[in-house]
Coordinates of C-alpha atoms in Angstrom, one line a residue:
M1237 CA -10.0 -40.2 -77.0
R1238 CA -9.6 -40.5 -80.9
A1239 CA -12.1 -42.0 -82.7
R1240 CA -9.6 -45.1 -83.7
D1241 CA -9.3 -45.5 -79.6
L1242 CA -12.8 -46.2 -79.7
G1243 CA -12.1 -48.8 -83.1
V1244 CA -13.7 -46.5 -85.5
A1245 CA -11.9 -46.5 -88.5
P1246 CA -13.7 -45.3 -91.7
G1247 CA -13.2 -46.5 -94.6
I1248 CA -10.3 -48.8 -96.2
F1249 CA -7.1 -46.6 -96.7
A1250 CA -4.2 -46.4 -93.5
P1251 CA -4.0 -43.1 -91.9
G1252 CA -0.5 -41.5 -92.2
K1253 CA 2.3 -41.5 -89.1
H1254 CA 0.1 -38.7 -87.0
N1255 CA -3.1 -39.3 -88.6
A1256 CA -3.1 -35.3 -89.3
I1257 CA -3.5 -32.9 -91.7
T1258 CA 0.1 -32.5 -91.1
D1259 CA 0.8 -36.1 -92.6
V1260 CA 1.1 -33.8 -96.1
A1261 CA 5.1 -33.0 -96.6
D1262 CA 5.7 -29.7 -95.6
V1263 CA 1.8 -28.7 -93.8
R1264 CA 2.0 -26.7 -90.7
V1265 CA -0.6 -25.8 -88.2
G1266 CA -0.7 -23.1 -85.4
Q1267 CA -3.2 -22.7 -83.1
V1268 CA -4.4 -20.2 -80.1
T1269 CA -7.1 -20.9 -77.2
L1270 CA -8.3 -17.7 -75.9
K1271 CA -10.3 -17.9 -72.0
E1272 CA -10.5 -15.0 -70.6
G1273 CA -12.8 -14.7 -67.6
D1274 CA -16.1 -16.1 -67.6
T1275 CA -17.1 -15.2 -71.3
V1276 CA -14.4 -15.5 -73.9
R1277 CA -14.0 -19.2 -75.2
T1278 CA -12.7 -18.7 -78.6
G1279 CA -9.4 -18.7 -80.5
V1280 CA -7.2 -19.1 -83.7
T1281 CA -6.2 -21.7 -86.5
A1282 CA -3.9 -21.0 -89.2
I1283 CA -3.0 -23.4 -91.7
F1284 CA 0.2 -23.2 -93.5
P1285 CA 0.3 -25.3 -97.0
H1286 CA 4.3 -24.8 -97.4
S1287 CA 6.9 -23.2 -94.9
G1288 CA 7.8 -20.8 -97.8
N1289 CA 6.1 -17.7 -98.4
A1290 CA 2.9 -18.3 -99.6
Y1291 CA 2.0 -15.2 -101.6
R1292 CA 5.4 -15.6 -103.7
S1293 CA 5.2 -19.7 -104.1
R1294 CA 1.5 -19.8 -104.6
V1295 CA -0.4 -23.8 -104.3
P1296 CA -3.5 -24.2 -106.3
A1297 CA -6.7 -24.7 -104.6
A1298 CA -10.4 -24.3 -104.7
V1299 CA -13.4 -23.4 -102.6
H1300 CA -16.5 -25.7 -102.6
V1301 CA -19.7 -24.3 -100.8
G1302 CA -21.9 -26.8 -99.4
N1303 CA -24.4 -24.0 -97.9
G1304 CA -23.5 -20.3 -98.0
F1305 CA -24.4 -19.7 -94.5
G1306 CA -21.1 -17.5 -93.3
K1307 CA -18.3 -15.9 -93.7
F1308 CA -15.4 -16.9 -95.8
I1309 CA -13.2 -14.2 -96.5
G1310 CA -10.6 -14.8 -100.0
S1311 CA -13.0 -17.5 -101.0
T1312 CA -14.2 -15.7 -104.3
Q1313 CA -10.6 -15.0 -105.4
V1314 CA -9.9 -18.1 -104.9
N1315 CA -12.0 -19.7 -107.3
E1316 CA -11.6 -17.2 -109.9
L1317 CA -7.6 -17.7 -109.8
G1318 CA -7.5 -20.9 -108.7
E1319 CA -4.7 -20.6 -106.3
L1320 CA -3.5 -19.5 -102.3
E1321 CA -1.3 -16.4 -101.4
T1322 CA -1.6 -16.5 -97.7
P1323 CA -2.0 -19.2 -95.3
I1324 CA -5.4 -20.0 -93.8
L1325 CA -7.0 -18.9 -90.5
L1326 CA -10.0 -20.1 -88.6
T1327 CA -11.6 -18.1 -85.9
C1328 CA -15.2 -17.0 -84.6
T1329 CA -17.9 -15.5 -86.7
L1330 CA -17.3 -11.7 -85.5
C1331 CA -13.5 -11.8 -85.4
V1332 CA -12.8 -12.7 -88.9
W1333 CA -12.3 -9.4 -90.2
K1334 CA -10.0 -9.1 -87.5
A1335 CA -8.1 -11.8 -88.1
A1336 CA -8.2 -10.9 -92.0
D1337 CA -6.7 -7.9 -91.0
A1338 CA -4.2 -9.2 -88.5
M1339 CA -2.9 -11.9 -90.7
A1340 CA -2.4 -9.4 -93.7
A1341 CA -1.0 -6.7 -91.7
W1342 CA 2.0 -9.6 -90.4
M1343 CA 2.1 -10.9 -94.0
L1344 CA 3.0 -7.9 -95.7
D1345 CA 5.8 -7.5 -92.8
Q1346 CA 7.5 -9.9 -93.8
P1347 CA 10.6 -9.9 -95.9
D1348 CA 10.3 -9.3 -100.0
M1349 CA 6.5 -8.2 -98.9
H1350 CA 7.1 -4.7 -98.8
Q1351 CA 6.4 -3.4 -102.2
V1352 CA 2.7 -5.4 -102.2
R1353 CA -0.4 -4.0 -103.1
S1354 CA -2.5 -6.6 -103.2
L1355 CA -3.4 -9.4 -100.8
N1356 CA -6.1 -12.3 -100.8
V1357 CA -6.0 -13.2 -97.3
V1358 CA -8.6 -16.0 -96.7
V1359 CA -10.4 -16.4 -93.2
G1360 CA -12.9 -19.1 -92.4
E1361 CA -15.5 -19.0 -89.2
T1362 CA -17.8 -20.7 -87.6
N1363 CA -20.0 -19.1 -84.7
D1364 CA -19.0 -19.9 -81.2
G1365 CA -21.7 -17.3 -80.1
G1366 CA -23.2 -19.8 -77.5
L1367 CA -20.5 -20.3 -75.0
N1368 CA -18.1 -17.1 -76.1
D1369 CA -19.6 -13.6 -76.1
I1370 CA -19.1 -13.2 -79.3
R1371 CA -20.3 -9.6 -79.3
A1372 CA -17.0 -8.6 -77.6
R1373 CA -14.7 -10.0 -81.0
P1374 CA -12.4 -11.1 -78.5
V1375 CA -9.9 -12.3 -81.3
T1376 CA -6.6 -9.8 -81.7
A1377 CA -4.1 -9.1 -83.6
A1378 CA -1.1 -10.9 -81.3
A1379 CA -3.1 -13.5 -81.0
V1380 CA -3.5 -14.1 -84.8
R1381 CA 0.4 -13.3 -85.1
T1382 CA 1.2 -16.4 -82.4
A1383 CA -0.8 -18.8 -84.4
L1384 CA 1.3 -18.0 -87.6
E1385 CA 4.3 -18.1 -86.0
S1386 CA 3.8 -20.8 -83.8
A1387 CA 2.5 -23.0 -86.5
A1388 CA 4.2 -26.5 -86.9
S1389 CA 4.5 -30.4 -88.3
G1390 CA 3.7 -33.0 -86.2
A1391 CA 0.8 -33.9 -84.3
V1392 CA -2.2 -31.7 -84.3
Q1393 CA -4.1 -30.8 -81.1
E1394 CA -7.7 -31.3 -81.1
G1395 CA -11.1 -30.7 -79.5
S1396 CA -11.6 -27.9 -77.0
V1397 CA -8.6 -25.8 -78.7
G1398 CA -7.8 -22.7 -81.3
A1399 CA -11.1 -21.5 -83.3
G1400 CA -12.7 -25.0 -81.8
T1401 CA -12.7 -23.8 -78.2
G1402 CA -16.3 -22.3 -78.3
T1403 CA -18.0 -24.7 -80.6
V1404 CA -20.5 -27.4 -80.4
A1405 CA -21.4 -30.3 -82.7
F1406 CA -25.0 -32.3 -82.6
G1407 CA -25.8 -30.8 -79.3
W1408 CA -22.1 -31.7 -77.7
K1409 CA -18.9 -30.0 -77.7
G1410 CA -17.4 -30.0 -80.9
G1411 CA -14.1 -28.1 -81.9
I1412 CA -10.6 -29.1 -84.2
G1413 CA -10.2 -32.5 -85.4
T1414 CA -7.8 -34.0 -88.1
S1415 CA -7.1 -37.2 -90.3
S1416 CA -5.0 -38.4 -92.9
R1417 CA -4.7 -41.3 -95.7
V1418 CA -2.2 -42.5 -97.0
L1419 CA -3.0 -44.2 -100.8
P1420 CA -1.3 -47.3 -101.9
A1421 CA 1.8 -47.4 -103.9
S1422 CA -0.5 -48.6 -107.0
L1423 CA -2.5 -45.3 -106.2
G1424 CA 0.0 -43.2 -106.2
G1425 CA 0.8 -43.3 -103.1
W1426 CA -0.6 -40.1 -102.4
T1427 CA -1.4 -38.4 -98.8
V1428 CA -4.1 -36.6 -98.5
G1429 CA -4.9 -34.4 -95.2
V1430 CA -8.0 -33.1 -93.3
L1431 CA -8.8 -30.7 -90.9
V1432 CA -11.9 -29.5 -89.4
Q1433 CA -14.0 -26.7 -87.3
S1434 CA -17.1 -28.4 -86.3
N1435 CA -20.2 -26.1 -84.9
F1436 CA -23.1 -27.8 -87.1
G1437 CA -25.8 -30.4 -86.1
G1438 CA -27.7 -33.6 -87.5
V1439 CA -28.5 -36.6 -86.2
L1440 CA -24.9 -38.2 -85.6
Q1441 CA -24.1 -41.0 -86.9
V1442 CA -20.7 -43.2 -86.3
S1443 CA -19.9 -45.4 -88.9
G1444 CA -23.8 -46.1 -89.4
A1445 CA -24.8 -46.7 -85.9
P1446 CA -27.2 -44.3 -85.0
V1447 CA -25.2 -42.8 -81.7
G1448 CA -27.5 -39.8 -81.8
R1449 CA -30.6 -41.5 -81.8
E1450 CA -29.1 -43.7 -79.3
L1451 CA -27.8 -41.3 -77.3
E1452 CA -31.5 -39.4 -77.1
R1453 CA -29.5 -36.0 -78.8
Y1454 CA -30.5 -34.9 -82.0
A1455 CA -31.9 -32.4 -84.8
F1456 CA -35.5 -32.1 -84.8
Q1457 CA -36.1 -34.0 -81.7
N1458 CA -38.9 -32.2 -80.3
A1459 CA -40.9 -32.4 -83.6
V1460 CA -40.6 -36.0 -83.6
A1461 CA -41.3 -37.0 -80.3
L1462 CA -44.9 -34.5 -80.8
Q1463 CA -45.3 -36.6 -83.8
G1464 CA -46.0 -39.8 -82.1
N1465 CA -47.8 -38.0 -79.1
G1466 CA -45.3 -38.7 -76.8
Q1467 CA -43.3 -36.0 -74.8
P1468 CA -41.2 -33.4 -76.2
G1469 CA -37.1 -34.4 -76.5
A1470 CA -35.1 -32.3 -74.5
A1471 CA -33.8 -30.8 -77.7
D1472 CA -35.5 -28.8 -80.6
D1473 CA -32.4 -27.5 -82.7
R1474 CA -32.8 -27.8 -86.5
G1475 CA -29.3 -29.0 -87.2
D1476 CA -27.9 -25.3 -87.7
G1477 CA -24.2 -24.3 -87.1
S1478 CA -21.5 -24.5 -89.5
I1479 CA -18.3 -26.2 -90.5
I1480 CA -15.3 -25.7 -92.2
I1481 CA -13.4 -28.5 -93.9
I1482 CA -9.6 -28.0 -95.3
I1483 CA -8.6 -30.7 -97.5
A1484 CA -4.7 -30.5 -98.4
T1485 CA -3.0 -33.2 -100.6
D1486 CA 0.7 -33.8 -102.1
A1487 CA -1.1 -35.1 -105.3
P1488 CA -0.1 -32.9 -107.9
L1489 CA -3.9 -31.6 -108.7
G1490 CA -5.0 -28.4 -110.4
D1491 CA -7.4 -26.1 -109.2
R1492 CA -10.2 -27.4 -111.4
N1493 CA -9.8 -31.3 -110.0
L1494 CA -9.1 -29.5 -106.5
R1495 CA -12.9 -27.8 -106.8
R1496 CA -14.0 -31.8 -107.6
L1497 CA -11.9 -32.9 -104.5
A1498 CA -13.4 -30.3 -101.9
S1499 CA -16.7 -31.1 -103.7
R1500 CA -16.2 -34.6 -101.9
G1501 CA -16.0 -32.8 -98.3
M1502 CA -19.6 -33.0 -98.2
M1503 CA -20.1 -36.7 -98.5
G1504 CA -17.7 -37.4 -95.5
L1505 CA -19.5 -34.6 -93.7
G1506 CA -22.9 -36.5 -94.6
R1507 CA -21.4 -40.0 -93.2
T1508 CA -21.6 -38.3 -89.8
G1509 CA -25.1 -37.3 -90.1
S1510 CA -25.4 -33.7 -91.0
S1511 CA -28.2 -32.6 -93.9
A1512 CA -26.5 -29.3 -94.5
S1513 CA -29.5 -27.6 -92.7
N1514 CA -30.6 -24.1 -94.1
G1515 CA -28.7 -22.4 -91.2
S1516 CA -24.9 -23.9 -91.8
G1517 CA -22.5 -22.8 -93.3
D1518 CA -20.9 -25.7 -94.9
Y1519 CA -17.5 -24.6 -96.9
V1520 CA -14.4 -26.9 -97.9
L1521 CA -11.0 -25.7 -99.2
A1522 CA -8.5 -27.8 -100.9
F1523 CA -5.4 -27.6 -102.1
S1524 CA -2.1 -29.2 -103.3
T1525 CA 1.4 -28.8 -102.1
A1526 CA 2.7 -30.8 -105.2
A1527 CA 6.3 -28.8 -106.4
S1528 CA 5.1 -29.3 -110.2
V1529 CA 2.1 -27.7 -109.8
R1530 CA 3.6 -24.6 -107.7
R1531 CA 3.3 -21.4 -109.2
A1532 CA 5.7 -18.3 -108.9
F1533 CA 3.9 -15.0 -108.2
D1534 CA 5.1 -13.5 -110.9
A1535 CA 5.0 -15.9 -113.6
T1536 CA 4.3 -15.3 -116.9
R1537 CA 3.2 -19.3 -118.3
L1538 CA 2.7 -22.1 -115.9
E1539 CA 4.0 -25.5 -117.3
T1540 CA 2.8 -27.8 -114.6
S1541 CA 2.4 -31.2 -114.5
E1542 CA -1.2 -32.7 -113.0
L1543 CA -3.1 -35.9 -112.1
A1544 CA -5.6 -36.9 -114.9
N1545 CA -8.7 -37.4 -114.0
E1546 CA -8.8 -41.2 -114.6
Q1547 CA -6.5 -40.9 -111.2
M1548 CA -8.6 -39.2 -109.1
S1549 CA -11.2 -41.8 -107.9
G1550 CA -8.5 -43.1 -105.0
V1551 CA -7.9 -39.2 -103.9
F1552 CA -11.6 -38.7 -104.1
Q1553 CA -12.2 -41.9 -101.6
A1554 CA -9.4 -40.7 -99.5
S1555 CA -11.1 -37.5 -98.6
V1556 CA -14.3 -38.4 -97.9
E1557 CA -12.7 -41.2 -95.3
A1558 CA -10.6 -38.5 -93.6
V1559 CA -13.0 -35.7 -93.7
E1560 CA -15.5 -38.7 -91.7
E1561 CA -12.5 -39.1 -89.2
A1562 CA -11.4 -35.6 -88.7
I1563 CA -14.7 -34.8 -87.6
Y1564 CA -15.4 -38.0 -85.0
N1565 CA -11.3 -36.8 -84.0
S1566 CA -12.8 -33.0 -83.5
I1567 CA -15.6 -34.4 -81.1
F1568 CA -14.4 -37.7 -79.4
M1569 CA -11.2 -35.3 -78.0
A1570 CA -13.4 -31.9 -77.1
T1571 CA -13.7 -31.4 -73.1
T1572 CA -16.4 -30.2 -71.3
V1573 CA -16.5 -26.0 -71.4
S1574 CA -18.3 -23.5 -70.0
G1575 CA -18.7 -19.9 -70.9
N1576 CA -20.9 -17.1 -71.4
G1577 CA -23.4 -18.8 -69.2
K1578 CA -23.7 -21.7 -70.7
T1579 CA -21.9 -25.1 -70.1
V1580 CA -21.8 -27.9 -73.2
E1581 CA -20.6 -31.2 -72.4
A1582 CA -18.6 -33.2 -74.1
I1583 CA -20.1 -36.7 -76.0
P1584 CA -19.9 -39.4 -73.1
L1585 CA -17.7 -41.9 -74.9
D1586 CA -18.5 -44.8 -72.4
R1587 CA -21.6 -44.2 -73.9
V1588 CA -20.6 -44.2 -77.4
R1589 CA -18.6 -47.2 -76.7
E1590 CA -21.5 -49.1 -75.9
V1591 CA -23.9 -47.8 -78.6
L1592 CA -21.0 -48.8 -81.0
Q1593 CA -20.8 -52.4 -79.2
R1594 CA -23.9 -53.0 -79.7
Y1595 CA -24.3 -52.2 -83.8
G1596 CA -21.1 -54.4 -83.8
I1597 CA -18.8 -51.3 -84.6
A1598 CA -16.0 -51.0 -81.8
P1599 CA -14.5 -54.2 -79.5
P1600 CA -15.6 -54.7 -76.3
K1601 CA -13.1 -52.5 -73.7
H1602 CA -10.6 -54.8 -72.0

């Protein structure tokens, strides 16, 4: 179930209709889940900034690197030019280059693209090599095309789907999660939507409740038990992994303020109990869909109308809330997955509810 079904509603702002990144008008998501035999558990998730040609009509964008242990194809040009010119793909670590090549081929084959000689495809990843035979690099061009061509608005599938099929978060099954916030009219009425691919660790807390500690599954568990002269715990991880966070908004922001917005994604991540460990690649990409900041590929001048710095605080707050909730959704919506000789269990939601009730966060179940 989603976080709100457990009584978990981070922050103060209300979500949009679907409580998803697609609440930002014209943003679309497509996903392909790959489960083959006993070994392949991976997939592709595609995010479109709008329904037009992303190369011809570019949105301003920025990437914030919380911890750079990862592969994020195209991120340097995004930050150099401050814009996206393709959809965003998420997949598994050893599949990023295959996914990038497949999206480049798909883009170059689109109408009005036959004279294009340079293309900055954007592909992020997390490592699902526990549940997935990642060395087989099972993501195909056909899977990428299907994810791109199936992209749609509306509700977004969450949990063990798409690029989240084989991921793990806080020792339980992770996956794809999404959430949104709509600012009050007095703060501009803007919508902020988030999608995450969670595959990281730490000490899970939910709205401040120490869920990981109470369920006795958290990073450094063995070290803590041994320090107290007790028995070693069941887990001995260091919170490694990765997370990709995508933030979309219809607030008219240029790439400078989008870089500031992206950095706030780390605050939402921190609220869930991550410390951005050494082995965790933590990346946040933010973009604006507003027509007033859109950039034509062949523009000779940019005349845009952007939100002023003083109007950013509400957007920052909304992004922190939506990132936090999207991460909870990615875990609470995930199902137990077996693959590659390993099983990762879904988090036991009944026990989570008990912890939340004990700490005064969730209402009693009726």
